């Protein structure tokens, strides 16, 4: 941004958003900090690495005071509960593995927070994500962060073209080490604060316990069966399992050689099989968000695709199968499969051209259905 302008910064209480606000203020912009309280901070008392509640709101306020910028805390608990927490629970009940951080960016942060920024007369909304916004021939483009180890483009694939026009990502060209160095140089109170870990609203990382609390009756017992339908044992609820999981099956004997191949919520069955049954080359995506208009009509287009946040992109062929759907054929079969409910993010080099949610395939007769553990 060349000329000084009014910019709202989403401040979560961590070092990344604090440095984002500090750098923009140092550049002479009229910076306003906004923190969204997203859930009951009592849920995470004593839990390190949470965000957007309790201590983090206090930390964001302290940084804003240090910088001499206005800071507002807005209560978005009900919206967050509806758009993110309820979706998290329902996705698990559907036998899928959710990514609530993407849903949060897609709804509360980049929809509701953007509305707030515009209401405040801001020219842009800035966040501390490690991605790059590049002005291309067709408008703003979303690119991977310069530091591959910190790149967060996977989590922002649902950002729309209109939103991208309004967003700014000042940290996209730097490393986390450089970010912390800036925080130390400026003496920010959060310079040494640890990064957030796990899912912010899940106390102690117990996903199944939270789902059971939110959805009474979710712990429906059922059968553990092999690929041929033979009952091998019982389980206490499919929400206790993720596809690709090996431990915790409690089957005895050769259970250590078995993996969760798929979850069947309709019959409350957990289907297990050998590791090789997970392998797949075909991935179906739904709820597509296209950031490159030319990709909307792709037919066997060579691309790179990221199927888990912790894995690098791999070569694939992309074909659009309708406005909201796409099909990917992986150049090399994913040995641990793909997980329904996770995201498939599509790249042309470093540029994100689109992405969608991995759909649960129905197994064909005598065919292995593939899936993978949540990253």
Short mmCIF file of C-alpha atoms in Angstrom, two decimals:
data_model
loop_
_atom_site.label_atom_id
_atom_site.label_comp_id
_atom_site.label_asym_id
_atom_site.label_seq_id
_atom_site.Cartn_x
_atom_site.Cartn_y
_atom_site.Cartn_z
CA UNK A 1 0.00 0.00 0.00
CA UNK A 2 1.66 3.18 -1.12
CA UNK A 3 -0.52 5.98 0.20
CA UNK A 4 -1.58 5.98 3.87
CA UNK A 5 -5.05 4.55 4.29
CA UNK A 6 -7.41 3.30 6.99
CA UNK A 7 -6.87 -0.39 7.61
CA UNK A 8 -8.65 -2.70 10.04
CA UNK A 9 -6.43 -5.45 11.43
CA UNK A 10 -7.96 -8.64 12.79
CA UNK A 11 -6.07 -9.08 16.07
CA UNK A 12 -6.28 -12.56 17.60
CA UNK A 13 -3.88 -11.85 20.45
CA UNK A 14 -0.93 -13.63 18.83
CA UNK A 15 2.38 -12.33 17.56
CA UNK A 16 1.49 -12.49 13.84
CA UNK A 17 -1.51 -10.17 14.00
CA UNK A 18 0.31 -7.92 16.48
CA UNK A 19 3.23 -7.45 14.07
CA UNK A 20 0.78 -6.92 11.19
CA UNK A 21 -0.82 -4.03 13.09
CA UNK A 22 2.58 -2.66 14.16
CA UNK A 23 4.10 -2.72 10.66
CA UNK A 24 1.10 -1.00 9.09
CA UNK A 25 1.04 1.66 11.82
CA UNK A 26 4.79 2.19 11.34
CA UNK A 27 4.14 2.74 7.63
CA UNK A 28 1.80 5.59 8.51
CA UNK A 29 -1.57 3.92 7.98
CA UNK A 30 -4.59 4.70 10.13
CA UNK A 31 -4.83 1.31 11.86
CA UNK A 32 -7.82 0.03 13.83
CA UNK A 33 -7.53 -3.24 15.73
CA UNK A 34 -10.58 -5.49 15.98
CA UNK A 35 -10.72 -8.68 18.05
CA UNK A 36 -13.63 -11.09 17.77
CA UNK A 37 -14.56 -12.99 20.91
CA UNK A 38 -15.56 -16.27 19.40
CA UNK A 39 -16.32 -18.62 22.27
CA UNK A 40 -16.64 -18.81 26.05
CA UNK A 41 -13.13 -18.27 27.36
CA UNK A 42 -14.07 -20.38 30.39
CA UNK A 43 -13.80 -23.42 28.13
CA UNK A 44 -10.09 -22.89 27.75
CA UNK A 45 -8.98 -21.65 31.15
CA UNK A 46 -5.47 -23.01 31.62
CA UNK A 47 -5.30 -24.20 28.01
CA UNK A 48 -2.23 -22.89 26.24
CA UNK A 49 -2.34 -22.07 22.57
CA UNK A 50 -5.98 -21.01 22.30
CA UNK A 51 -7.04 -17.87 20.45
CA UNK A 52 -9.84 -15.31 20.37
CA UNK A 53 -10.86 -15.66 24.02
CA UNK A 54 -9.73 -14.75 27.54
CA UNK A 55 -6.00 -14.06 27.73
CA UNK A 56 -5.74 -13.49 23.99
CA UNK A 57 -8.24 -10.65 24.02
CA UNK A 58 -6.24 -9.06 26.82
CA UNK A 59 -3.00 -9.51 24.86
CA UNK A 60 -4.50 -7.92 21.75
CA UNK A 61 -5.68 -4.96 23.82
CA UNK A 62 -2.21 -4.56 25.38
CA UNK A 63 -0.55 -4.49 21.94
CA UNK A 64 -3.07 -1.96 20.64
CA UNK A 65 -2.37 0.25 23.65
CA UNK A 66 1.39 -0.04 23.01
CA UNK A 67 0.87 0.98 19.40
CA UNK A 68 -1.54 3.77 20.25
CA UNK A 69 -4.27 2.48 17.95
CA UNK A 70 -8.01 2.09 18.63
CA UNK A 71 -9.06 -1.44 19.56
CA UNK A 72 -12.53 -2.96 19.62
CA UNK A 73 -13.68 -6.32 20.98
CA UNK A 74 -16.82 -7.67 19.32
CA UNK A 75 -18.88 -10.56 20.65
CA UNK A 76 -19.40 -13.09 17.86
CA UNK A 77 -19.94 -16.16 20.04
CA UNK A 78 -23.38 -17.04 18.66
CA UNK A 79 -22.25 -16.65 15.05
CA UNK A 80 -19.12 -18.74 15.70
CA UNK A 81 -21.20 -21.41 17.43
CA UNK A 82 -23.55 -21.65 14.46
CA UNK A 83 -21.04 -21.40 11.62
CA UNK A 84 -18.05 -23.24 13.04
CA UNK A 85 -18.71 -25.28 16.19
CA UNK A 86 -22.06 -26.74 15.07
CA UNK A 87 -20.60 -27.50 11.63
CA UNK A 88 -17.65 -29.22 13.35
CA UNK A 89 -19.97 -31.49 15.32
CA UNK A 90 -22.26 -32.26 12.38
CA UNK A 91 -19.32 -33.08 10.11
CA UNK A 92 -18.00 -35.64 12.60
CA UNK A 93 -21.47 -37.16 12.87
CA UNK A 94 -21.52 -37.51 9.07
CA UNK A 95 -18.42 -39.70 9.25
CA UNK A 96 -16.13 -36.95 7.95
CA UNK A 97 -13.15 -35.05 9.37
CA UNK A 98 -13.72 -31.28 9.56
CA UNK A 99 -11.26 -28.38 9.37
CA UNK A 100 -12.90 -25.69 11.53
CA UNK A 101 -10.10 -23.17 10.89
CA UNK A 102 -11.13 -22.97 7.23
CA UNK A 103 -14.82 -22.61 8.12
CA UNK A 104 -13.88 -19.84 10.56
CA UNK A 105 -11.94 -17.95 7.88
CA UNK A 106 -14.74 -18.57 5.38
CA UNK A 107 -17.52 -17.24 7.60
CA UNK A 108 -16.72 -15.23 10.71
CA UNK A 109 -13.31 -13.79 9.87
CA UNK A 110 -13.56 -12.99 6.16
CA UNK A 111 -17.28 -12.34 5.97
CA UNK A 112 -18.39 -10.83 9.27
CA UNK A 113 -15.10 -9.11 10.10
CA UNK A 114 -14.96 -7.69 6.59
CA UNK A 115 -18.42 -6.18 7.10
CA UNK A 116 -17.19 -4.58 10.33
CA UNK A 117 -14.13 -3.18 8.55
CA UNK A 118 -16.27 -1.60 5.85
CA UNK A 119 -18.63 -0.17 8.47
CA UNK A 120 -15.60 1.50 10.05
CA UNK A 121 -14.75 3.14 6.73
CA UNK A 122 -11.61 1.07 6.18
CA UNK A 123 -9.95 0.77 2.79
CA UNK A 124 -8.74 -2.76 3.56
CA UNK A 125 -8.78 -5.59 6.08
CA UNK A 126 -5.38 -7.03 7.03
CA UNK A 127 -4.56 -10.28 8.80
CA UNK A 128 -1.40 -12.04 9.97
CA UNK A 129 -1.67 -15.00 7.61
CA UNK A 130 1.45 -16.18 5.80
CA UNK A 131 0.13 -15.91 2.26
CA UNK A 132 0.78 -13.47 -0.55
CA UNK A 133 -1.71 -11.31 -2.41
CA UNK A 134 -0.41 -10.60 -5.90
CA UNK A 135 -1.95 -8.20 -8.40
CA UNK A 136 -2.37 -10.15 -11.63
CA UNK A 137 -3.77 -9.34 -15.04
CA UNK A 138 -7.23 -10.45 -13.94
CA UNK A 139 -7.13 -8.86 -10.48
CA UNK A 140 -5.88 -9.93 -7.06
CA UNK A 141 -4.43 -13.44 -6.81
CA UNK A 142 -3.77 -15.64 -3.78
CA UNK A 143 -0.28 -17.14 -3.67
CA UNK A 144 1.55 -19.38 -1.23
CA UNK A 145 3.59 -17.67 1.47
CA UNK A 146 7.27 -17.11 0.69
CA UNK A 147 8.26 -19.43 3.57
CA UNK A 148 6.97 -22.94 2.68
CA UNK A 149 7.12 -24.01 6.34
CA UNK A 150 4.67 -21.24 7.31
CA UNK A 151 2.46 -21.08 4.21
CA UNK A 152 -1.24 -20.89 5.16
CA UNK A 153 -2.83 -20.78 1.70
CA UNK A 154 -4.46 -24.18 2.31
CA UNK A 155 -6.57 -22.62 5.06
CA UNK A 156 -7.63 -19.66 2.90
CA UNK A 157 -8.78 -21.46 -0.25
CA UNK A 158 -12.42 -20.45 0.39
CA UNK A 159 -11.57 -16.74 0.17
CA UNK A 160 -13.61 -15.28 -2.68
CA UNK A 161 -12.32 -13.04 -5.46
CA UNK A 162 -14.26 -10.08 -4.05
CA UNK A 163 -12.84 -10.68 -0.57
CA UNK A 164 -9.33 -10.95 -1.95
CA UNK A 165 -9.66 -7.50 -3.51
CA UNK A 166 -10.18 -6.07 -0.01
CA UNK A 167 -7.70 -8.19 1.95
CA UNK A 168 -4.03 -7.53 2.71
CA UNK A 169 -1.40 -9.95 4.10
CA UNK A 170 1.69 -7.98 5.19
CA UNK A 171 3.57 -11.06 6.48
CA UNK A 172 3.38 -13.10 3.27
CA UNK A 173 6.92 -12.33 2.13
CA UNK A 174 8.67 -13.09 5.40
CA UNK A 175 9.45 -15.92 7.80
CA UNK A 176 8.19 -16.48 11.33
CA UNK A 177 11.69 -15.76 12.62
CA UNK A 178 11.60 -12.36 10.91
CA UNK A 179 8.15 -11.70 12.38
CA UNK A 180 9.35 -12.42 15.92
CA UNK A 181 12.42 -10.23 15.32
CA UNK A 182 10.14 -7.31 14.41
CA UNK A 183 8.05 -7.94 17.54
CA UNK A 184 11.21 -7.89 19.67
CA UNK A 185 12.52 -4.75 17.98
CA UNK A 186 9.25 -2.98 18.76
CA UNK A 187 9.07 -4.42 22.27
CA UNK A 188 5.62 -5.91 21.70
CA UNK A 189 4.18 -7.69 24.73
CA UNK A 190 3.54 -10.88 22.72
CA UNK A 191 6.98 -11.18 21.10
CA UNK A 192 7.68 -14.52 22.81
CA UNK A 193 4.11 -15.82 22.91
CA UNK A 194 3.80 -19.43 21.64
CA UNK A 195 1.82 -20.12 18.48
CA UNK A 196 -1.75 -21.39 18.81
CA UNK A 197 -2.07 -25.16 18.71
CA UNK A 198 -4.85 -27.57 17.82
CA UNK A 199 -8.45 -26.37 17.54
CA UNK A 200 -9.10 -23.32 19.68
CA UNK A 201 -12.50 -24.32 21.09
CA UNK A 202 -11.66 -27.95 21.94
CA UNK A 203 -10.48 -28.23 25.55
CA UNK A 204 -7.55 -30.64 25.91
CA UNK A 205 -7.95 -31.73 22.28
CA UNK A 206 -10.82 -34.12 23.08
CA UNK A 207 -12.84 -33.88 19.85
CA UNK A 208 -15.14 -36.81 20.57
CA UNK A 209 -16.02 -35.49 24.05
CA UNK A 210 -17.01 -32.13 22.62
CA UNK A 211 -19.12 -33.68 19.85
CA UNK A 212 -20.87 -35.93 22.39
CA UNK A 213 -21.60 -32.89 24.55
CA UNK A 214 -22.95 -30.85 21.65
CA UNK A 215 -24.91 -33.72 20.12
CA UNK A 216 -26.38 -35.96 22.84
CA UNK A 217 -26.82 -39.44 21.41
CA UNK A 218 -23.79 -39.10 19.13
CA UNK A 219 -22.10 -42.05 20.82
CA UNK A 220 -24.12 -44.69 19.02
CA UNK A 221 -22.48 -48.14 19.30
CA UNK A 222 -22.00 -50.17 16.15
CA UNK A 223 -20.02 -52.88 14.41
CA UNK A 224 -16.43 -52.88 13.26
CA UNK A 225 -16.38 -54.84 10.00
CA UNK A 226 -13.84 -55.85 7.39
CA UNK A 227 -14.11 -54.97 3.70
CA UNK A 228 -16.27 -58.01 3.08
CA UNK A 229 -18.73 -57.06 5.84
CA UNK A 230 -17.61 -59.64 8.41
CA UNK A 231 -18.09 -58.33 11.95
CA UNK A 232 -14.76 -58.16 13.81
CA UNK A 233 -15.88 -56.29 16.91
CA UNK A 234 -17.88 -53.41 18.36
CA UNK A 235 -17.28 -49.72 18.86
CA UNK A 236 -18.85 -47.01 21.03
CA UNK A 237 -19.42 -44.40 18.31
CA UNK A 238 -17.96 -43.45 14.91
CA UNK A 239 -17.03 -40.01 16.27
CA UNK A 240 -14.15 -41.78 18.04
CA UNK A 241 -12.55 -42.65 14.69
CA UNK A 242 -11.02 -40.94 11.70
CA UNK A 243 -10.32 -42.54 8.35
CA UNK A 244 -6.76 -43.85 8.17
CA UNK A 245 -6.64 -44.44 11.93
CA UNK A 246 -4.82 -47.57 13.10
CA UNK A 247 -4.71 -47.35 16.87
CA UNK A 248 -7.63 -47.73 19.23
CA UNK A 249 -9.54 -50.36 17.26
CA UNK A 250 -9.39 -52.82 20.19
CA UNK A 251 -9.79 -55.86 17.97
CA UNK A 252 -6.88 -57.94 19.21
CA UNK A 253 -5.02 -60.43 17.03
CA UNK A 254 -3.93 -58.72 13.81
CA UNK A 255 -5.59 -55.39 14.62
CA UNK A 256 -2.25 -53.60 14.34
CA UNK A 257 -2.32 -54.34 10.59
CA UNK A 258 -5.79 -52.87 10.09
CA UNK A 259 -6.72 -49.28 9.31
CA UNK A 260 -10.04 -47.44 9.26
CA UNK A 261 -10.97 -47.44 5.58
CA UNK A 262 -14.28 -45.64 5.85
CA UNK A 263 -17.01 -44.64 8.29
CA UNK A 264 -20.66 -45.39 7.55
CA UNK A 265 -22.88 -43.09 9.65
CA UNK A 266 -26.06 -44.55 8.14
CA UNK A 267 -25.31 -47.98 9.61
CA UNK A 268 -22.97 -46.86 12.43
CA UNK A 269 -20.30 -49.16 10.97
CA UNK A 270 -16.53 -48.69 11.06
CA UNK A 271 -14.99 -50.46 8.05
CA UNK A 272 -11.38 -51.59 8.44
CA UNK A 273 -8.86 -53.15 6.10
CA UNK A 274 -5.18 -53.36 5.14
CA UNK A 275 -3.16 -50.22 4.48
CA UNK A 276 -3.19 -50.79 0.71
CA UNK A 277 -6.99 -50.42 0.72
CA UNK A 278 -6.52 -46.74 1.52
CA UNK A 279 -4.66 -45.92 -1.68
CA UNK A 280 -6.58 -43.86 -4.22
CA UNK A 281 -5.96 -41.75 -7.30
CA UNK A 282 -9.45 -40.28 -7.68
CA UNK A 283 -10.65 -37.33 -5.59
CA UNK A 284 -14.09 -35.71 -5.82
CA UNK A 285 -14.49 -32.13 -4.57
CA UNK A 286 -17.66 -30.17 -3.79
CA UNK A 287 -18.54 -26.60 -2.72
CA UNK A 288 -15.85 -25.33 -5.08
CA UNK A 289 -14.42 -21.85 -4.77
CA UNK A 290 -12.71 -20.74 -7.98
CA UNK A 291 -10.08 -17.99 -7.76
CA UNK A 292 -9.08 -18.41 -11.41
CA UNK A 293 -11.96 -18.09 -13.86
CA UNK A 294 -10.21 -20.27 -16.43
CA UNK A 295 -10.17 -23.18 -13.94
CA UNK A 296 -13.98 -23.23 -13.79
CA UNK A 297 -14.06 -24.98 -17.18
CA UNK A 298 -10.90 -27.05 -16.76
CA UNK A 299 -10.77 -30.39 -18.54
CA UNK A 300 -7.82 -32.63 -17.67
CA UNK A 301 -5.71 -29.60 -16.73
CA UNK A 302 -2.34 -30.33 -15.08
CA UNK A 303 -2.24 -28.81 -11.59
CA UNK A 304 -0.79 -29.29 -8.13
CA UNK A 305 -3.14 -30.22 -5.29
CA UNK A 306 -2.78 -30.20 -1.54
CA UNK A 307 -4.99 -32.74 0.25
CA UNK A 308 -3.72 -32.24 3.79
CA UNK A 309 -2.39 -29.09 5.42
CA UNK A 310 0.89 -30.73 6.47
CA UNK A 311 1.67 -32.28 3.07
CA UNK A 312 3.24 -30.58 0.05
CA UNK A 313 1.19 -30.19 -3.15
CA UNK A 314 1.31 -33.17 -5.52
CA UNK A 315 0.74 -33.37 -9.31
CA UNK A 316 -2.79 -34.10 -10.53
CA UNK A 317 -5.17 -33.56 -13.45
CA UNK A 318 -8.15 -31.28 -12.82
CA UNK A 319 -11.55 -31.47 -14.49
CA UNK A 320 -14.44 -29.22 -13.48
CA UNK A 321 -17.67 -31.23 -13.26
CA UNK A 322 -20.09 -28.37 -12.73
CA UNK A 323 -20.05 -24.98 -11.06
CA UNK A 324 -19.66 -26.43 -7.58
CA UNK A 325 -17.83 -29.70 -8.24
CA UNK A 326 -14.53 -30.95 -9.59
CA UNK A 327 -12.62 -34.18 -10.06
CA UNK A 328 -8.92 -34.74 -9.53
CA UNK A 329 -6.87 -37.65 -10.80
CA UNK A 330 -3.61 -37.87 -8.87
CA UNK A 331 -0.47 -38.57 -10.87
CA UNK A 332 0.62 -40.99 -8.13
CA UNK A 333 -1.96 -42.67 -5.93
CA UNK A 334 -2.11 -41.26 -2.40
CA UNK A 335 -0.92 -44.27 -0.36
CA UNK A 336 -2.91 -43.23 2.70
CA UNK A 337 -5.92 -42.05 0.73
CA UNK A 338 -7.94 -38.89 1.12
CA UNK A 339 -10.28 -37.86 3.92
CA UNK A 340 -13.88 -36.76 3.35
CA UNK A 341 -14.46 -33.39 5.02
CA UNK A 342 -10.89 -32.22 4.43
CA UNK A 343 -9.98 -29.69 1.75
CA UNK A 344 -8.47 -30.18 -1.68
CA UNK A 345 -6.65 -26.98 -2.61
CA UNK A 346 -5.53 -26.57 -6.22
CA UNK A 347 -2.44 -24.66 -7.33
CA UNK A 348 -0.88 -23.47 -10.55
CA UNK A 349 2.68 -23.09 -9.33
CA UNK A 350 2.41 -20.98 -6.17
CA UNK A 351 -0.97 -19.52 -7.09
CA UNK A 352 -4.18 -20.88 -5.58
CA UNK A 353 -6.62 -21.29 -8.45
CA UNK A 354 -9.41 -22.95 -6.49
CA UNK A 355 -10.36 -25.54 -3.97
CA UNK A 356 -13.21 -27.50 -2.46
CA UNK A 357 -14.23 -30.01 0.18
CA UNK A 358 -13.40 -33.67 -0.33
CA UNK A 359 -16.60 -35.65 -0.83
CA UNK A 360 -17.31 -39.08 0.61
CA UNK A 361 -17.28 -41.61 -2.23
CA UNK A 362 -19.69 -44.51 -2.24
CA UNK A 363 -17.71 -47.75 -2.58
CA UNK A 364 -18.34 -49.78 -5.72
CA UNK A 365 -18.90 -53.54 -5.34
CA UNK A 366 -15.62 -55.31 -4.51
CA UNK A 367 -13.77 -51.99 -4.67
CA UNK A 368 -11.73 -50.43 -1.93
CA UNK A 369 -12.85 -47.02 -0.73
CA UNK A 370 -9.99 -44.70 0.12
CA UNK A 371 -9.59 -42.17 2.90
CA UNK A 372 -6.94 -40.69 5.14
CA UNK A 373 -6.35 -39.58 8.65
CA UNK A 374 -6.83 -35.94 9.59
CA UNK A 375 -3.58 -34.02 9.34
#
